[in-house]
Amino acid sequence: SRIKRPCVVPPSLKQALEHRLAALMAGLSLASCTAEFVGTFLLVFTVGCNVLSQNSTWGGVSIAYVLMVAIYALGGVSGANFNPAVSVALGLAGKMEDGWKQVGIYSAVQITAGIVAALCYRATMQGGFTLAPQEDFSWWQAGLCEMLYTFMLCFVVLNVAASKKLGGKNQFYGLAIGLTVLAGAYGAGAVSGGCFNPAVAIGIDTSTILSGSGWCLAYVLAEMLGAGLAFLVFGVVRPEEQDRFKVSELQAKLTCEFVGTFMLVFTVGLNVLAGSPSAAFSIAATLTAMIYAIGDVSGGHFNPAVTLAILCSGRKKIELKEAGLYMAAQVSAGFVAGILYAITHIFFTFPLGPAGKAGWGAVAVGELLFTFVLCFVVLCIATTRKPVAPEFVGLIIGSCVTVGGVAVGKVSGGSLNPAVSFGIATARLLGGGVFYKAFFYVLFEALGGLMAAGLLRVTFPEEYGDEGIPFKV
């Protein structure tokens, strides 16, 4: 007689299945659709109340935080998309349990929730506002901003919530996704209004249908292009997620460094040119979100001074050749971002140099000291043998930008990053200014990175063993 043997799943196959299940969004059900409606409604209603209250300083924070808390509250029920562009990106990546049927139904629910929320905030606040490019900007500038920050939002979602490596295995996903809204709310918001979500765009446009509408179609197109771009770049930085083309580990790392640095420098430029009251928070949010999204791939440096500090700290954390390529990718991203934000503002730019009554001495101290803070914190919490609070790494590093930006923003501008300095100088050159001041900034920032590497040897001698500090305090 035949002996029935138990089916044994090979460990490799079992692990692959676990990764696949962890990365999938929840399937279709009454509960999941209700969660999508509630989350999207809260998001759009919060947007409307903040805009109509003219809350220019904290409005972006409020909108980002309602998205974050809704994600944590309802993510386990529906996947917490709350955005048709996010649903499309997840569908393209094959992350929806019920495929394109789920994408379509989720999108319909989200758009319906957006319309209902817009009608509710109009009734509550006794007024509305139109969807359109902001004053002095046209369709292509608004479309560019909507595309890029929708790309960032969808890209972060794909990485932190749906990738095989991170999906379902971290607790920072809601924070990272919410911060993408904060990243674009101020600088890009001053150009397009800052929707980054077809449900938001359609809801706003529908609520003012009697007084003029129609821009939502252009906004939705730009946002869907952003979703598609996020899917493509996701496959490049995480080649294990696709089998369409081969990408080497180094190519994936360099792409991460380029994308992260580009979004950082572009956000800096837009915030400064918009006169944002929350520039430091917005820029820090960009850095935090991108570190959480792709820091596990490249390390999330996005700053030549950080790469220099890691290289000079020894311990074989990065090879000289790779460090050089990292810096090249970061500086190139800074150049491209500087050019693009200059074009977005029709070559109206801002100078790099001492601000107000400050002189170059104050600039040197400010840039050196706060670049040191940034680099030293990176070395301490992200490169040591016993990392502290790994779930908070992105937030801690991003907070260094808030610290420096607020402290010396009115002294030196608070660049703290050679890629940012080169990007600003490039934009200024296109606007009729000079470039050479960037080299002074880069010198100060590089010295800050070297100081951080040197101090690590004193404060963490156990990292070096016999090669560490030859004396004990």
Coordinates of C-alpha atoms in Angstrom, one line a residue:
S1 CA 0.0 0.0 0.0
R2 CA 1.1 3.6 -0.6
I3 CA 2.4 5.5 2.4
K4 CA 1.0 9.0 2.6
R5 CA 3.7 11.4 3.5
P6 CA 3.1 14.9 4.8
C7 CA 3.7 17.7 2.4
V8 CA 6.9 19.5 3.4
V9 CA 7.3 23.0 2.1
P10 CA 11.0 23.7 1.4
P11 CA 12.3 26.5 3.7
S12 CA 13.3 28.7 0.7
L13 CA 9.8 28.4 -0.8
K14 CA 8.2 28.9 2.6
Q15 CA 10.2 32.1 3.2
A16 CA 9.3 33.4 -0.3
L17 CA 5.6 32.8 0.4
E18 CA 5.8 34.6 3.7
H19 CA 7.5 37.6 2.0
R20 CA 4.8 37.5 -0.7
L21 CA 1.9 37.5 1.8
A22 CA 3.5 40.1 4.0
A23 CA 3.8 42.5 1.0
L24 CA 0.2 42.1 -0.2
M25 CA -2.5 44.5 0.6
A26 CA -5.7 43.3 2.4
G27 CA -8.3 41.8 0.0
L28 CA -11.7 43.1 -0.9
S29 CA -14.4 43.1 1.7
L30 CA -17.0 45.3 3.2
A31 CA -14.6 46.1 6.0
S32 CA -11.7 47.1 3.7
C33 CA -13.9 49.3 1.5
T34 CA -15.4 51.0 4.6
A35 CA -11.9 51.6 5.9
E36 CA -10.8 53.2 2.6
F37 CA -13.9 55.4 2.6
V38 CA -13.4 56.6 6.2
G39 CA -9.6 57.2 5.8
T40 CA -10.0 59.1 2.5
F41 CA -13.0 61.1 3.9
L42 CA -10.9 62.2 6.9
L43 CA -8.0 63.2 4.7
V44 CA -10.0 65.3 2.3
F45 CA -12.1 66.9 5.0
T46 CA -8.9 67.9 6.9
V47 CA -7.4 69.3 3.7
G48 CA -10.5 71.5 3.1
C49 CA -10.7 72.7 6.7
N50 CA -7.0 73.7 6.8
V51 CA -7.2 75.5 3.4
L52 CA -10.4 77.4 4.3
S53 CA -8.9 78.3 7.7
Q54 CA -5.9 79.7 5.9
N55 CA -3.6 77.7 8.2
S56 CA -0.4 78.4 6.3
T57 CA 2.0 77.4 9.1
W58 CA 0.6 74.2 10.5
G59 CA -1.8 73.1 7.7
G60 CA 0.7 70.7 6.1
V61 CA 1.4 69.1 9.5
S62 CA -2.3 68.6 10.2
I63 CA -2.9 67.0 6.8
A64 CA 0.2 64.8 7.1
Y65 CA -0.7 63.7 10.6
V66 CA -4.3 62.8 9.7
L67 CA -2.9 60.5 7.0
M68 CA -0.4 59.0 9.4
V69 CA -2.9 58.2 12.2
A70 CA -5.5 56.9 9.7
I71 CA -2.8 54.5 8.2
Y72 CA -2.0 53.2 11.7
A73 CA -5.7 52.8 12.6
L74 CA -6.9 51.2 9.4
G75 CA -3.8 49.8 7.6
G76 CA -4.5 46.3 9.0
V77 CA -8.0 46.4 7.6
S78 CA -7.6 47.7 4.0
G79 CA -3.9 48.5 3.5
A80 CA -4.7 52.2 4.0
N81 CA -4.3 53.4 0.4
F82 CA -6.7 56.4 0.7
N83 CA -5.5 57.5 -2.7
P84 CA -6.2 56.1 -6.2
A85 CA -2.7 56.8 -7.3
V86 CA -1.4 54.7 -4.5
S87 CA -3.8 51.9 -5.4
V88 CA -2.7 52.1 -9.1
A89 CA 1.0 51.9 -8.0
L90 CA 0.3 48.9 -5.9
G91 CA -1.7 47.3 -8.7
L92 CA 1.2 47.8 -11.2
A93 CA 3.6 46.2 -8.7
G94 CA 1.3 43.2 -8.2
K95 CA 0.7 44.0 -4.5
M96 CA -3.1 43.9 -4.5
E97 CA -4.5 40.6 -3.3
D98 CA -7.5 40.8 -5.6
G99 CA -5.6 42.5 -8.5
W100 CA -7.0 45.2 -10.7
K101 CA -10.6 44.5 -9.6
Q102 CA -9.5 45.7 -6.1
V103 CA -7.7 48.7 -7.6
G104 CA -10.9 49.8 -9.4
I105 CA -13.2 49.3 -6.5
Y106 CA -10.8 51.0 -4.1
S107 CA -10.4 54.0 -6.4
A108 CA -14.2 54.3 -6.8
V109 CA -14.6 54.3 -3.0
Q110 CA -11.8 56.8 -2.5
I111 CA -13.1 59.2 -5.1
T112 CA -16.7 58.9 -3.7
A113 CA -15.3 59.6 -0.2
G114 CA -13.4 62.6 -1.5
I115 CA -16.5 64.1 -3.1
V116 CA -18.6 63.6 0.1
A117 CA -15.8 65.0 2.3
A118 CA -15.5 68.1 0.0
L119 CA -19.2 68.7 0.2
C120 CA -19.1 68.3 4.0
Y121 CA -16.2 70.8 4.5
R122 CA -17.9 73.3 2.2
A123 CA -21.1 73.0 4.3
T124 CA -19.1 73.1 7.6
M125 CA -16.9 76.0 6.7
Q126 CA -19.6 77.8 4.6
G127 CA -17.3 78.2 1.7
G128 CA -15.0 76.5 -0.8
F129 CA -12.0 77.0 -2.9
T130 CA -11.1 76.1 -6.5
L131 CA -8.5 73.7 -7.7
A132 CA -6.0 75.4 -10.0
P133 CA -2.3 76.3 -10.3
Q134 CA -1.5 79.0 -7.8
E135 CA -1.0 82.6 -8.9
D136 CA 1.9 83.2 -11.3
F137 CA 2.1 79.4 -12.2
S138 CA 0.7 77.5 -15.1
W139 CA -0.4 73.9 -15.9
W140 CA 3.0 72.5 -16.5
Q141 CA 4.6 73.8 -13.3
A142 CA 1.6 72.5 -11.3
G143 CA 1.7 69.2 -13.1
L144 CA 5.4 68.8 -12.5
C145 CA 5.0 69.3 -8.8
E146 CA 2.0 67.0 -8.6
M147 CA 3.8 64.3 -10.5
L148 CA 7.0 64.4 -8.4
Y149 CA 5.4 64.5 -5.0
T150 CA 2.8 61.8 -6.0
F151 CA 5.8 59.8 -7.2
M152 CA 7.5 60.3 -3.8
L153 CA 4.3 59.3 -1.9
C154 CA 3.7 56.2 -4.0
F155 CA 7.4 55.3 -3.9
V156 CA 7.6 55.5 -0.2
V157 CA 4.4 53.4 0.1
L158 CA 5.8 50.7 -2.2
N159 CA 9.0 50.5 -0.2
V160 CA 7.9 50.7 3.4
A161 CA 4.5 49.0 3.2
A162 CA 4.7 46.6 0.2
S163 CA 8.2 45.5 -0.5
K164 CA 9.3 42.0 0.2
K165 CA 12.1 43.2 2.5
L166 CA 10.1 45.8 4.5
G167 CA 6.4 45.2 4.0
G168 CA 4.8 44.1 7.2
K169 CA 8.1 44.0 9.1
N170 CA 8.4 47.6 10.5
Q171 CA 6.4 50.0 12.6
F172 CA 7.6 53.2 10.9
Y173 CA 5.5 52.8 7.7
G174 CA 2.7 55.2 8.7
L175 CA 5.2 57.9 9.8
A176 CA 7.2 57.6 6.6
I177 CA 4.1 57.8 4.4
G178 CA 2.5 60.7 6.3
L179 CA 5.8 62.7 6.1
T180 CA 5.7 62.6 2.3
V181 CA 2.7 64.9 2.5
L182 CA 4.5 67.2 4.8
A183 CA 7.5 67.2 2.4
G184 CA 5.4 68.5 -0.5
A185 CA 2.7 70.5 1.3
Y186 CA 4.6 73.8 1.5
G187 CA 7.0 74.2 -1.4
A188 CA 5.0 72.3 -4.0
G189 CA 1.8 73.4 -2.5
A190 CA 2.7 77.0 -3.3
V191 CA 2.8 76.0 -7.0
S192 CA 0.0 73.4 -7.4
G193 CA -2.0 73.5 -4.2
G194 CA -0.5 70.2 -3.1
C195 CA -3.0 67.5 -3.8
F196 CA -0.9 64.4 -4.7
N197 CA -4.1 62.4 -4.7
P198 CA -6.8 62.1 -7.3
A199 CA -9.5 61.8 -4.6
V200 CA -8.4 65.1 -3.2
A201 CA -8.3 66.8 -6.6
I202 CA -11.7 65.4 -7.8
G203 CA -13.3 66.2 -4.4
I204 CA -12.1 69.8 -4.4
D205 CA -13.1 70.3 -8.1
T206 CA -16.6 68.8 -7.6
S207 CA -17.3 71.0 -4.6
T208 CA -16.9 74.1 -6.7
I209 CA -18.5 72.8 -9.9
L210 CA -20.9 75.7 -10.1
S211 CA -18.2 78.4 -9.9
G212 CA -15.6 76.8 -12.2
S213 CA -14.0 73.4 -12.4
G214 CA -12.2 71.0 -14.7
W215 CA -8.6 71.2 -13.5
C216 CA -9.0 67.8 -11.7
L217 CA -8.5 66.0 -15.0
A218 CA -5.0 67.5 -15.5
Y219 CA -4.1 66.9 -11.9
V220 CA -5.2 63.3 -12.0
L221 CA -3.2 62.7 -15.1
A222 CA 0.0 64.2 -13.5
E223 CA -0.7 62.1 -10.3
M224 CA -1.1 58.9 -12.3
L225 CA 2.2 59.6 -14.1
G226 CA 3.8 59.9 -10.7
A227 CA 2.3 56.6 -9.7
G228 CA 3.7 54.9 -12.8
L229 CA 7.1 56.5 -12.3
A230 CA 7.2 55.2 -8.7
F231 CA 6.5 51.7 -9.9
L232 CA 9.4 51.9 -12.4
V233 CA 11.9 53.3 -9.9
F234 CA 10.8 50.8 -7.3
G235 CA 11.7 48.0 -9.6
V236 CA 15.2 49.5 -10.2
V237 CA 16.1 50.0 -6.5
R238 CA 14.6 46.6 -5.5
P239 CA 15.4 44.3 -8.4
E240 CA 14.1 41.3 -6.4
E241 CA 10.6 42.8 -7.0
Q242 CA 10.7 42.4 -10.8
D243 CA 12.1 40.2 -13.5
R244 CA 11.9 42.6 -16.5
F245 CA 15.5 43.7 -16.4
K246 CA 18.6 43.1 -14.5
V247 CA 20.0 45.7 -12.0
S248 CA 23.2 45.2 -10.1
E249 CA 23.5 45.9 -6.4
L250 CA 25.6 49.0 -7.0
Q251 CA 23.2 50.4 -9.7
A252 CA 20.4 50.0 -7.2
K253 CA 22.4 51.8 -4.5
L254 CA 23.3 54.7 -6.8
T255 CA 19.8 55.1 -8.0
C256 CA 18.6 55.3 -4.4
E257 CA 21.2 58.0 -3.6
F258 CA 20.3 60.0 -6.7
V259 CA 16.5 59.8 -6.1
G260 CA 16.8 60.6 -2.4
T261 CA 19.1 63.5 -2.9
F262 CA 17.1 64.9 -5.8
M263 CA 13.9 65.0 -3.7
L264 CA 15.8 66.6 -0.8
V265 CA 17.3 69.4 -2.9
F266 CA 14.2 70.0 -4.9
T267 CA 12.2 70.3 -1.7
V268 CA 14.8 72.8 -0.3
G269 CA 14.5 75.0 -3.4
L270 CA 10.7 75.0 -3.5
N271 CA 10.4 75.8 0.2
V272 CA 12.8 78.7 0.1
L273 CA 11.3 80.2 -3.0
A274 CA 7.8 79.9 -1.6
G275 CA 8.9 81.6 1.7
S276 CA 7.6 78.6 3.5
P277 CA 7.0 79.2 7.3
S278 CA 7.7 75.5 7.9
A279 CA 10.7 74.9 5.6
A280 CA 12.9 73.1 8.1
F281 CA 10.1 70.7 8.9
S282 CA 9.2 70.1 5.3
I283 CA 12.9 69.4 4.3
A284 CA 13.4 67.2 7.4
A285 CA 10.3 65.2 6.4
T286 CA 11.7 64.6 3.0
L287 CA 15.0 63.2 4.4
T288 CA 13.2 61.1 7.0
A289 CA 10.7 59.6 4.5
M290 CA 13.4 58.7 2.0
I291 CA 15.7 57.2 4.6
Y292 CA 12.9 54.9 5.7
A293 CA 12.0 54.1 2.1
I294 CA 15.4 53.1 0.7
G295 CA 17.9 53.4 3.6
D296 CA 18.1 49.6 3.8
V297 CA 19.3 49.6 0.1
S298 CA 22.0 52.2 0.0
G299 CA 22.3 53.4 3.6
G300 CA 20.3 56.6 2.8
H301 CA 23.2 59.0 2.8
F302 CA 21.8 61.6 0.4
N303 CA 24.7 63.9 1.4
P304 CA 28.4 63.8 0.3
A305 CA 29.4 65.0 3.8
V306 CA 27.7 62.0 5.4
T307 CA 29.4 59.6 2.9
L308 CA 32.7 61.3 3.6
A309 CA 32.2 60.9 7.4
I310 CA 31.3 57.2 7.0
L311 CA 34.3 56.6 4.7
C312 CA 36.7 58.3 7.1
S313 CA 35.3 56.6 10.1
G314 CA 36.9 53.4 8.9
R315 CA 35.5 50.0 9.8
K316 CA 35.0 49.1 6.1
K317 CA 31.5 50.5 6.1
I318 CA 32.0 51.7 2.6
E319 CA 34.8 51.3 0.0
L320 CA 36.6 54.3 -1.4
K321 CA 35.4 53.6 -5.0
E322 CA 31.8 53.2 -3.9
A323 CA 32.0 56.3 -1.7
G324 CA 33.2 58.3 -4.8
L325 CA 30.3 57.0 -6.9
Y326 CA 27.9 57.8 -4.1
M327 CA 29.2 61.4 -4.0
A328 CA 29.0 61.7 -7.8
A329 CA 25.3 60.5 -7.7
Q330 CA 24.4 62.9 -4.9
V331 CA 26.1 65.9 -6.5
S332 CA 24.5 65.1 -9.9
A333 CA 21.1 64.9 -8.2
G334 CA 21.8 68.3 -6.7
F335 CA 22.6 69.8 -10.0
V336 CA 19.4 68.3 -11.7
A337 CA 17.2 69.4 -8.8
G338 CA 18.6 72.9 -8.8
I339 CA 18.0 73.2 -12.5
L340 CA 14.5 71.9 -12.2
Y341 CA 13.3 74.1 -9.3
A342 CA 14.8 77.1 -11.1
I343 CA 12.9 76.2 -14.2
T344 CA 9.7 75.7 -12.2
H345 CA 10.0 79.3 -10.8
I346 CA 11.0 80.7 -14.2
F347 CA 14.6 81.2 -13.0
F348 CA 13.7 83.2 -10.0
T349 CA 16.2 81.9 -7.5
F350 CA 17.9 82.8 -4.3
P351 CA 21.6 83.2 -3.4
L352 CA 24.0 81.1 -1.4
G353 CA 25.9 83.0 1.2
P354 CA 25.6 84.9 4.5
A355 CA 22.1 86.0 5.4
G356 CA 21.1 89.3 7.1
K357 CA 23.9 90.8 9.1
A358 CA 25.9 87.5 9.3
G359 CA 29.4 87.3 7.8
W360 CA 31.4 84.5 6.4
G361 CA 32.7 83.6 9.8
A362 CA 29.2 82.9 11.1
V363 CA 28.5 80.9 8.0
A364 CA 31.6 78.8 8.5
V365 CA 30.7 78.1 12.1
G366 CA 27.1 77.4 11.4
E367 CA 27.6 75.1 8.4
L368 CA 30.6 73.2 10.0
L369 CA 28.9 72.7 13.4
F370 CA 25.5 71.6 12.2
T371 CA 26.9 69.4 9.4
F372 CA 29.0 67.8 12.2
V373 CA 25.8 67.2 14.2
L374 CA 24.1 65.5 11.3
C375 CA 27.1 63.4 10.3
F376 CA 27.9 62.5 13.9
V377 CA 24.4 61.4 14.7
V378 CA 24.4 59.2 11.5
L379 CA 27.6 57.6 12.6
C380 CA 26.4 57.0 16.1
I381 CA 23.0 55.6 15.5
A382 CA 23.2 54.0 12.0
T383 CA 26.8 52.6 11.7
T384 CA 27.7 51.2 15.1
R385 CA 27.6 47.6 16.2
K386 CA 24.8 48.1 18.6
P387 CA 22.4 50.6 16.9
V388 CA 20.1 52.5 19.2
A389 CA 16.4 52.6 18.4
P390 CA 16.5 51.2 14.8
E391 CA 12.9 52.0 14.2
F392 CA 13.6 55.7 14.9
V393 CA 16.7 56.1 12.8
G394 CA 15.1 58.0 10.0
L395 CA 13.3 60.4 12.3
I396 CA 16.4 61.0 14.4
I397 CA 18.5 61.8 11.4
G398 CA 15.8 63.9 9.8
S399 CA 15.5 65.9 13.0
C400 CA 19.1 67.0 12.7
V401 CA 18.0 69.0 9.6
T402 CA 15.2 70.6 11.7
V403 CA 17.8 71.4 14.4
G404 CA 20.3 73.0 12.0
G405 CA 17.7 74.6 9.7
V406 CA 16.0 76.5 12.5
A407 CA 19.2 77.4 14.3
V408 CA 21.3 78.8 11.4
G409 CA 18.8 79.1 8.6
K410 CA 18.9 82.9 9.0
V411 CA 22.7 82.9 9.2
S412 CA 23.9 80.6 6.4
G413 CA 20.7 79.2 5.0
G414 CA 21.3 75.9 6.8
S415 CA 22.5 73.9 3.8
L416 CA 24.5 71.3 5.7
N417 CA 24.9 69.3 2.6
P418 CA 27.3 69.8 -0.4
A419 CA 24.7 68.4 -2.8
V420 CA 22.3 71.1 -1.6
S421 CA 25.0 73.8 -1.8
F422 CA 25.8 72.8 -5.4
G423 CA 22.1 72.6 -6.3
I424 CA 21.4 76.1 -5.0
A425 CA 24.5 77.5 -6.7
T426 CA 23.5 75.9 -10.0
A427 CA 20.0 77.4 -9.8
R428 CA 21.5 80.7 -8.9
L429 CA 23.9 80.6 -11.8
L430 CA 20.9 80.0 -14.2
G431 CA 19.2 83.0 -12.6
G432 CA 22.1 85.3 -13.3
G433 CA 24.1 84.8 -10.0
V434 CA 27.5 83.3 -9.2
F435 CA 28.5 79.7 -8.5
Y436 CA 31.8 80.0 -6.6
K437 CA 30.3 80.5 -3.2
A438 CA 29.3 76.8 -3.2
F439 CA 32.9 75.8 -2.8
F440 CA 33.2 77.6 0.5
Y441 CA 30.1 75.9 1.8
V442 CA 31.3 72.5 0.6
L443 CA 34.6 73.1 2.5
F444 CA 32.8 73.9 5.7
E445 CA 30.5 70.9 5.3
A446 CA 33.3 68.5 4.5
L447 CA 35.2 69.7 7.6
G448 CA 32.0 69.0 9.7
G449 CA 32.0 65.4 8.3
L450 CA 35.6 64.9 9.1
M451 CA 35.1 66.2 12.6
A452 CA 32.3 63.7 13.1
A453 CA 34.5 60.8 11.9
G454 CA 37.3 61.8 14.2
L455 CA 35.1 62.2 17.3
L456 CA 33.5 58.7 16.7
R457 CA 36.9 57.2 17.4
V458 CA 37.0 58.9 20.8
T459 CA 33.4 58.2 21.8
F460 CA 33.1 54.7 20.5
P461 CA 36.6 53.1 20.8
E462 CA 35.0 49.6 21.0
E463 CA 34.1 50.0 17.3
Y464 CA 37.8 49.9 16.4
G465 CA 39.3 47.3 18.8
D466 CA 43.1 47.5 18.7
E467 CA 42.9 50.3 16.1
G468 CA 40.9 52.6 18.3
I469 CA 42.0 55.2 20.7
P470 CA 45.3 54.1 22.3
F471 CA 44.4 55.4 25.7
K472 CA 41.5 55.2 28.2
V473 CA 39.9 58.0 29.9

